[in-house]
Every structure is written in structure tokens, then in C-alpha cells.
Coordinates of C-alpha atoms in Angstrom, one line a residue:
X1 CA 59.7 -162.9 128.6
X2 CA 60.5 -159.4 129.5
X3 CA 62.7 -159.2 132.4
X4 CA 62.4 -154.9 133.2
X5 CA 65.7 -154.6 135.0
X6 CA 65.6 -150.8 136.2
X7 CA 69.8 -149.6 136.9
X8 CA 71.4 -147.0 137.8
X9 CA 71.4 -145.1 134.3
X10 CA 68.6 -147.1 132.8
X11 CA 65.2 -148.7 133.2
X12 CA 63.9 -151.0 131.3
X13 CA 59.8 -150.5 132.7
X14 CA 60.4 -147.2 129.7
X15 CA 61.2 -150.6 127.4
X16 CA 57.7 -151.7 127.6
X17 CA 55.2 -150.0 125.2
X18 CA 57.7 -150.9 122.2
X19 CA 57.5 -154.2 123.1
X20 CA 54.3 -154.7 123.2
X21 CA 53.8 -153.0 119.9
X22 CA 56.7 -156.0 119.0
X23 CA 54.5 -158.5 120.0
X24 CA 55.7 -159.6 123.8
X25 CA 53.5 -160.6 126.1
X26 CA 54.9 -161.8 129.3
X27 CA 56.6 -159.6 131.6
X28 CA 58.0 -158.8 135.1
X29 CA 57.7 -156.0 136.6
X30 CA 58.7 -154.1 139.9
X31 CA 57.2 -151.2 139.7
X32 CA 53.5 -150.3 139.4
X33 CA 52.4 -149.8 136.1
X34 CA 48.7 -149.2 133.6
X35 CA 47.5 -152.4 132.9
X36 CA 44.9 -151.8 130.6
X37 CA 47.7 -150.6 128.1
X38 CA 48.6 -154.2 127.5
X39 CA 44.9 -156.1 127.6
X40 CA 46.6 -159.5 126.3
X41 CA 49.4 -159.7 128.6
X42 CA 50.9 -161.3 131.6
X43 CA 52.1 -159.3 133.8
X44 CA 54.1 -160.5 137.3
X45 CA 55.1 -157.9 140.6
X46 CA 58.1 -158.4 142.4
X47 CA 59.7 -156.9 144.1
X48 CA 62.9 -157.1 142.7
X49 CA 63.2 -158.6 138.9
X50 CA 66.9 -159.5 139.2
X51 CA 66.4 -161.1 141.8
X52 CA 63.4 -163.3 140.1
X53 CA 65.8 -163.1 137.6
X54 CA 68.4 -164.7 139.2
X55 CA 65.7 -167.6 141.6
X56 CA 64.3 -168.2 138.0
X57 CA 67.9 -169.7 137.6
X58 CA 68.4 -171.1 139.7
X59 CA 65.3 -173.6 140.3
X60 CA 66.1 -173.8 136.4
X61 CA 69.4 -175.4 137.5
X62 CA 68.6 -177.8 140.1
X63 CA 66.2 -179.6 137.9
X64 CA 69.7 -181.5 136.4
X65 CA 71.8 -183.6 137.7
X66 CA 74.7 -182.9 135.3
X67 CA 78.8 -182.1 136.5
X68 CA 79.1 -178.3 136.5
X69 CA 82.4 -176.2 136.2
X70 CA 82.4 -173.6 138.1
X71 CA 85.2 -170.8 137.4
X72 CA 86.3 -167.1 139.3
X73 CA 89.3 -165.4 139.0
X74 CA 90.7 -162.0 138.8
X75 CA 92.0 -162.9 134.8
X76 CA 91.8 -165.1 132.7
X77 CA 88.4 -167.0 133.3
X78 CA 86.9 -166.4 130.0
X79 CA 90.2 -168.3 128.2
X80 CA 90.3 -171.3 130.1
X81 CA 86.5 -171.7 130.1
X82 CA 87.5 -171.5 126.4
X83 CA 90.4 -174.6 126.2
X84 CA 88.2 -176.4 128.6
X85 CA 85.5 -176.4 126.1
X86 CA 87.8 -177.2 122.9
X87 CA 89.5 -180.4 125.1
X88 CA 86.2 -181.5 126.3
X89 CA 83.2 -180.9 124.1
X90 CA 84.8 -184.5 121.5
X91 CA 83.4 -186.3 125.3
X92 CA 80.9 -184.1 126.1
X93 CA 77.6 -181.9 125.9
X94 CA 78.9 -178.8 127.2
X95 CA 76.8 -175.8 127.7
X96 CA 78.6 -173.2 128.6
X97 CA 78.9 -169.2 129.3
X98 CA 78.7 -167.4 126.3
X99 CA 82.1 -164.7 125.3
X100 CA 82.0 -163.7 129.1
X101 CA 78.6 -163.9 130.3
X102 CA 79.6 -163.3 134.4
X103 CA 78.2 -161.0 135.8
X104 CA 75.2 -161.2 138.1
X105 CA 73.2 -161.2 134.8
X106 CA 75.5 -163.1 132.6
X107 CA 75.2 -165.6 135.6
X108 CA 71.6 -166.5 135.6
X109 CA 71.5 -165.9 131.2
X110 CA 73.9 -168.2 131.2
X111 CA 72.7 -170.7 133.5
X112 CA 69.5 -170.8 131.7
X113 CA 70.8 -172.4 128.6
X114 CA 70.9 -176.0 130.1
X115 CA 68.9 -178.5 127.9
X116 CA 68.0 -182.5 129.3
X117 CA 70.9 -182.9 126.1
X118 CA 73.9 -181.4 127.4
X119 CA 75.7 -183.8 129.9
X120 CA 78.5 -181.1 131.0
X121 CA 78.3 -176.9 132.6
X122 CA 80.8 -174.8 132.2
X123 CA 80.1 -172.5 133.7
X124 CA 82.2 -168.7 135.5
X125 CA 81.3 -166.2 137.4
X126 CA 82.4 -162.9 138.5
X127 CA 82.0 -160.7 141.6
X128 CA 83.8 -156.5 142.1
X129 CA 82.8 -156.3 145.0
X130 CA 81.3 -158.8 148.1
X131 CA 78.0 -160.0 148.8
X132 CA 77.7 -161.2 144.8
X133 CA 78.8 -164.5 144.3
X134 CA 76.7 -165.1 147.3
X135 CA 73.6 -164.8 145.4
X136 CA 75.8 -166.5 142.1
X137 CA 76.6 -169.5 143.9
X138 CA 73.5 -171.0 143.4
X139 CA 72.7 -170.7 140.4
X140 CA 75.7 -172.3 139.5
X141 CA 75.5 -174.8 141.9
X142 CA 78.9 -176.1 141.2
X143 CA 80.7 -179.7 141.2
X144 CA 83.7 -178.8 141.1
X145 CA 85.2 -175.4 140.9
X146 CA 87.8 -173.7 139.5
X147 CA 89.9 -170.7 140.6
X148 CA 92.5 -169.4 137.9
X149 CA 93.6 -166.4 139.6
X150 CA 93.4 -163.2 142.2
X151 CA 95.0 -160.1 140.8
X152 CA 94.3 -156.1 140.7
X153 CA 91.0 -156.2 139.0
X154 CA 87.6 -154.9 140.8
X155 CA 90.6 -154.8 144.1
X156 CA 88.6 -151.1 144.6
X157 CA 85.6 -153.3 145.3
X158 CA 87.7 -154.8 148.8
X159 CA 89.9 -154.5 152.0
X160 CA 92.2 -156.3 150.3
X161 CA 92.9 -159.4 148.1
X162 CA 92.7 -162.0 151.1
X163 CA 89.1 -160.4 151.7
X164 CA 88.6 -161.0 147.9
X165 CA 89.3 -165.2 147.9
X166 CA 87.3 -165.4 150.4
X167 CA 84.6 -163.9 148.2
X168 CA 84.8 -165.2 145.7
X169 CA 85.9 -169.3 147.3
X170 CA 82.0 -168.7 148.2
X171 CA 81.7 -169.6 144.6
X172 CA 82.7 -173.5 145.7
X173 CA 80.1 -173.5 148.8
X174 CA 78.9 -176.6 147.0
X175 CA 82.2 -178.2 144.9
X176 CA 83.7 -181.1 146.2
X177 CA 86.8 -180.7 143.5
X178 CA 88.3 -177.4 143.9
X179 CA 91.3 -177.0 141.4
X180 CA 93.9 -174.1 142.3
X181 CA 97.4 -173.2 142.0
X182 CA 99.9 -172.7 145.2
X183 CA 101.7 -169.7 143.3
X184 CA 98.6 -167.5 145.7
X185 CA 99.0 -167.9 149.0
X186 CA 96.4 -166.2 149.8
X187 CA 94.1 -168.4 147.7
X188 CA 96.1 -171.3 148.5
X189 CA 95.2 -170.8 152.1
X190 CA 91.7 -170.3 151.5
X191 CA 91.4 -173.6 149.4
X192 CA 93.4 -175.5 152.3
X193 CA 90.5 -173.5 154.5
X194 CA 88.0 -175.1 151.9
X195 CA 89.2 -178.6 152.0
X196 CA 88.7 -179.2 155.8
X197 CA 85.6 -177.6 156.1
X198 CA 83.5 -180.7 155.0
X199 CA 84.8 -184.7 154.6
X200 CA 85.1 -186.2 151.3
X201 CA 86.6 -182.6 149.7
X202 CA 88.7 -182.8 146.8
X203 CA 91.7 -180.5 146.5
X204 CA 93.6 -180.4 143.1
X205 CA 96.6 -178.3 142.7
X206 CA 99.5 -177.1 140.9
X207 CA 102.4 -174.6 140.9
X208 CA 105.0 -172.9 138.1
X209 CA 107.9 -173.8 140.6

């Protein structure tokens, strides 16, 4: 199934003829194409192919009731995810984000890997501007959240660290347990607000001091 994603530099629609010649017969597109050029293909026209990919992954995630850990932060997401995988893999059949697949495209591709045999999921999510986590959080739907840290990465996309923390915290809207360090005041404050928003939420904190 090929999603013709369109970006600033590349347009996935340009690859349809080559892919069709190699045998691909399932396409999701957002531009009008000459259907007669693909006589035995199934072509779905949508308003936004990235949004369609994300919605499909969101539906796939909703089919499974396994514990899901969502990881975000400015740095260390992949390292923490791999540490957890090494520690927990003897006891769980784990699905996890490949490498650093934590973008608007990477997250749905990661979540798409969930299969019935999995008993635990570890997914990371990264954002570069406001509004992006709002689309990723429903795809991951974590039960457990982990906020690594806040730093200068993608600083140009936010007014300040407080806004960046608030946007990243949106990943944990569905979580019941959140693990954070209280060494960073902005994270500690946001985590406490998260806990107070709904009864039953658990906050697990740690510190280097």
C-alpha cells in the first residue's frame, strides 16, 4: 500500500508510474490522476495522504489492548526506548519504534507494526512545532508516559521551553502513569498539573539531587 506523501521538496505522486510497473497495485493519493493509466489498481483519493496514514495507524492501534509506553523529550528518547527494550524483552514480546522513528511519518509506521502476539509496546514521539503532538498522541495512546528532558532541540519552533513542555505533555493525555525528573522546574510543574487534571493519575518522579 503506497501513500503518495507530498512535502516541500518531494512529491510522492511522481513515483506512481514506476511503482505500478514494479507491481504495486494499492495507492492512496491526494491529487487527481489519470486512472486509465493504472487499469487494475485500487486508488483511494483523500484530502491529505499524511493525515490518512495517521488515521489508519490510529485505527490499527485501537484494535489492541496491550500496555503502551509513550516516550518524549528533547533528547534521549531512542536511548531510553532501547534500554527499556533490553530490560523488559525477557518478560514481554515487545514492539517498538524502529531506530528513531518518532516523526509525523515515523510514529504511524511504528504503530503499524503492532501484531496480536505483542504484549508490550514502546513508542517514541518527537515534535518540532506546536500542534504536532496533537496528531501523534491519538496514534500512540500511551498508558504509561515517560518524559526524558527538555533542551535546545527545535527551540526555534516554540516561544519558550514552557510552551515546548506543554506541547510535548499532550502525548500523555490518555496515560495513567507518568515518569519524569523533577530537576527541570518546567517539567515538574507540567507533570503536577497533569496529575491534578484527572483522579487516579499516578506520577513517578526522580532526581539526581
